[in-house]
Every structure is written in C-alpha cells, then in structure tokens.
Amino acid sequence: MVNYFEPALTDDELRAISSIGLAHMGDAVFEILVRTWLCAHGKATGKGLHQATIRLVCAESQSQKAQKILPLLSEEELAVFKRGRNAQVHSIPAHASRAQYGEATALEALLGWLYLRGRKERINELFCKMMEE
C-alpha cells in the first residue's frame, strides 16, 4: 500500500510532474502550515482566523516570504524554484502583479517538490524562516 501521508517520490517521478502540478501540491502544503502556525500561535479565532489565513496565503504575501528564503536554497532547490516561477499560468488574480504571482507559484512549486520528496524537515526549516518577523 502506498502511504500518501509520507510521500517519497523518486527523481524521475518528480521530473514527470509539471510545475503547475508541483505548485498545486505546494499550495496545500503552505496552507496547512499557515493554518497550523496560526492555531499554534493563537493569532486569531473564528472569522479572524480565516481572514488571517487569506492574508498569509495570498500571492503578495507568498512573494515576500519567498524572498526571505532565496539565499538559503541549494542549487537543486533554486532550480525547482525557477522552474515554478517560469510556469505558464493563464490567470493572475487582480490583486497581484505578474511578478508576485510568479514568485508565489515558484514558492508553491518548491514546497510541493520538497513534500513529494519526503523532505518535511526542510520544509519546516524554510517555513520557520518565512514566518520570522
């Protein structure tokens, strides 16, 4: 049986996934990390919790957070980040610039790639850096 809670895809399997596919996975990873962080830090409750989540997972916020971790990325991670940034997206939210959306997609692709490789400790390390004030 495959354990989808503990993925560990091979390099060949990861290369077969599109940048958009990696970003799709990374979007979920980032959202669960943000929700966990908000709950653990008692940052908001009820409706405020939802609004706080939205503020942190939007493209503008993700773009800013990506800038914090770029100097920490290995060559391999940076290559995945750039691959995600260059993904062909067809719709950009009105509240984000094309550059911001590209950076957000790149961050999500990196998180998706790390997650599917089974690199949860690395994800946590990068996420903690992103959330530093």
JSON list of C-alpha atoms in Angstrom, two decimals, residues 35-93:
[
{"chain": "A", "resi": 35, "resn": "ARG", "atom": "CA", "xyz": [-3.22, 27.21, 9.48]},
{"chain": "A", "resi": 36, "resn": "THR", "atom": "CA", "xyz": [-1.11, 25.22, 11.93]},
{"chain": "A", "resi": 37, "resn": "TRP", "atom": "CA", "xyz": [1.07, 28.27, 12.66]},
{"chain": "A", "resi": 38, "resn": "LEU", "atom": "CA", "xyz": [-1.99, 30.48, 13.29]},
{"chain": "A", "resi": 39, "resn": "CYS", "atom": "CA", "xyz": [-3.60, 27.95, 15.62]},
{"chain": "A", "resi": 40, "resn": "ALA", "atom": "CA", "xyz": [-0.37, 27.24, 17.48]},
{"chain": "A", "resi": 41, "resn": "HIS", "atom": "CA", "xyz": [0.31, 30.95, 18.00]},
{"chain": "A", "resi": 42, "resn": "GLY", "atom": "CA", "xyz": [-3.25, 31.89, 18.94]},
{"chain": "A", "resi": 43, "resn": "LYS", "atom": "CA", "xyz": [-3.14, 34.63, 16.30]},
{"chain": "A", "resi": 44, "resn": "ALA", "atom": "CA", "xyz": [-6.85, 34.66, 15.55]},
{"chain": "A", "resi": 45, "resn": "THR", "atom": "CA", "xyz": [-10.13, 32.93, 16.20]},
{"chain": "A", "resi": 46, "resn": "GLY", "atom": "CA", "xyz": [-13.32, 32.34, 14.22]},
{"chain": "A", "resi": 47, "resn": "LYS", "atom": "CA", "xyz": [-13.75, 34.61, 11.23]},
{"chain": "A", "resi": 48, "resn": "GLY", "atom": "CA", "xyz": [-10.50, 36.34, 12.09]},
{"chain": "A", "resi": 49, "resn": "LEU", "atom": "CA", "xyz": [-8.70, 33.02, 11.66]},
{"chain": "A", "resi": 50, "resn": "HIS", "atom": "CA", "xyz": [-9.97, 32.68, 8.10]},
{"chain": "A", "resi": 51, "resn": "GLN", "atom": "CA", "xyz": [-9.04, 36.27, 7.27]},
{"chain": "A", "resi": 52, "resn": "ALA", "atom": "CA", "xyz": [-5.56, 35.83, 8.75]},
{"chain": "A", "resi": 53, "resn": "THR", "atom": "CA", "xyz": [-5.08, 32.69, 6.65]},
{"chain": "A", "resi": 54, "resn": "ILE", "atom": "CA", "xyz": [-6.13, 34.51, 3.48]},
{"chain": "A", "resi": 55, "resn": "ARG", "atom": "CA", "xyz": [-3.67, 37.35, 4.21]},
{"chain": "A", "resi": 56, "resn": "LEU", "atom": "CA", "xyz": [-0.79, 34.89, 4.59]},
{"chain": "A", "resi": 57, "resn": "VAL", "atom": "CA", "xyz": [-1.53, 32.61, 1.64]},
{"chain": "A", "resi": 58, "resn": "CYS", "atom": "CA", "xyz": [-2.21, 35.32, -0.95]},
{"chain": "A", "resi": 59, "resn": "ALA", "atom": "CA", "xyz": [0.28, 35.80, -3.78]},
{"chain": "A", "resi": 60, "resn": "GLU", "atom": "CA", "xyz": [1.64, 39.09, -2.44]},
{"chain": "A", "resi": 61, "resn": "SER", "atom": "CA", "xyz": [2.46, 37.57, 0.94]},
{"chain": "A", "resi": 62, "resn": "GLN", "atom": "CA", "xyz": [3.92, 34.42, -0.58]},
{"chain": "A", "resi": 63, "resn": "SER", "atom": "CA", "xyz": [6.12, 36.52, -2.86]},
{"chain": "A", "resi": 64, "resn": "GLN", "atom": "CA", "xyz": [7.52, 38.42, 0.14]},
{"chain": "A", "resi": 65, "resn": "LYS", "atom": "CA", "xyz": [8.10, 35.19, 2.04]},
{"chain": "A", "resi": 66, "resn": "ALA", "atom": "CA", "xyz": [9.88, 33.65, -0.95]},
{"chain": "A", "resi": 67, "resn": "GLN", "atom": "CA", "xyz": [12.39, 36.49, -0.90]},
{"chain": "A", "resi": 68, "resn": "LYS", "atom": "CA", "xyz": [13.31, 35.61, 2.69]},
{"chain": "A", "resi": 69, "resn": "ILE", "atom": "CA", "xyz": [14.36, 32.08, 1.80]},
{"chain": "A", "resi": 70, "resn": "LEU", "atom": "CA", "xyz": [16.02, 32.52, -1.59]},
{"chain": "A", "resi": 71, "resn": "PRO", "atom": "CA", "xyz": [19.52, 32.91, -0.08]},
{"chain": "A", "resi": 72, "resn": "LEU", "atom": "CA", "xyz": [19.02, 29.63, 1.83]},
{"chain": "A", "resi": 73, "resn": "LEU", "atom": "CA", "xyz": [18.17, 27.45, -1.16]},
{"chain": "A", "resi": 74, "resn": "SER", "atom": "CA", "xyz": [20.51, 24.82, -2.53]},
{"chain": "A", "resi": 75, "resn": "GLU", "atom": "CA", "xyz": [21.25, 24.79, -6.26]},
{"chain": "A", "resi": 76, "resn": "GLU", "atom": "CA", "xyz": [18.76, 21.99, -6.75]},
{"chain": "A", "resi": 77, "resn": "GLU", "atom": "CA", "xyz": [16.05, 23.81, -4.77]},
{"chain": "A", "resi": 78, "resn": "LEU", "atom": "CA", "xyz": [16.74, 27.03, -6.65]},
{"chain": "A", "resi": 79, "resn": "ALA", "atom": "CA", "xyz": [16.35, 25.19, -9.96]},
{"chain": "A", "resi": 80, "resn": "VAL", "atom": "CA", "xyz": [12.92, 23.93, -8.85]},
{"chain": "A", "resi": 81, "resn": "PHE", "atom": "CA", "xyz": [12.00, 27.45, -7.67]},
{"chain": "A", "resi": 82, "resn": "LYS", "atom": "CA", "xyz": [12.96, 28.92, -11.07]},
{"chain": "A", "resi": 83, "resn": "ARG", "atom": "CA", "xyz": [11.07, 26.16, -12.87]},
{"chain": "A", "resi": 84, "resn": "GLY", "atom": "CA", "xyz": [7.97, 27.10, -10.87]},
{"chain": "A", "resi": 85, "resn": "ARG", "atom": "CA", "xyz": [8.45, 30.81, -11.49]},
{"chain": "A", "resi": 86, "resn": "ASN", "atom": "CA", "xyz": [8.55, 30.17, -15.23]},
{"chain": "A", "resi": 87, "resn": "ALA", "atom": "CA", "xyz": [5.38, 28.06, -15.23]},
{"chain": "A", "resi": 88, "resn": "GLN", "atom": "CA", "xyz": [2.80, 29.06, -17.81]},
{"chain": "A", "resi": 89, "resn": "VAL", "atom": "CA", "xyz": [-0.11, 30.34, -15.73]},
{"chain": "A", "resi": 90, "resn": "HIS", "atom": "CA", "xyz": [-3.16, 31.57, -17.57]},
{"chain": "A", "resi": 91, "resn": "SER", "atom": "CA", "xyz": [-4.92, 33.66, -14.95]},
{"chain": "A", "resi": 92, "resn": "ILE", "atom": "CA", "xyz": [-3.45, 36.04, -12.42]},
{"chain": "A", "resi": 93, "resn": "PRO", "atom": "CA", "xyz": [-5.51, 37.45, -9.53]}
]
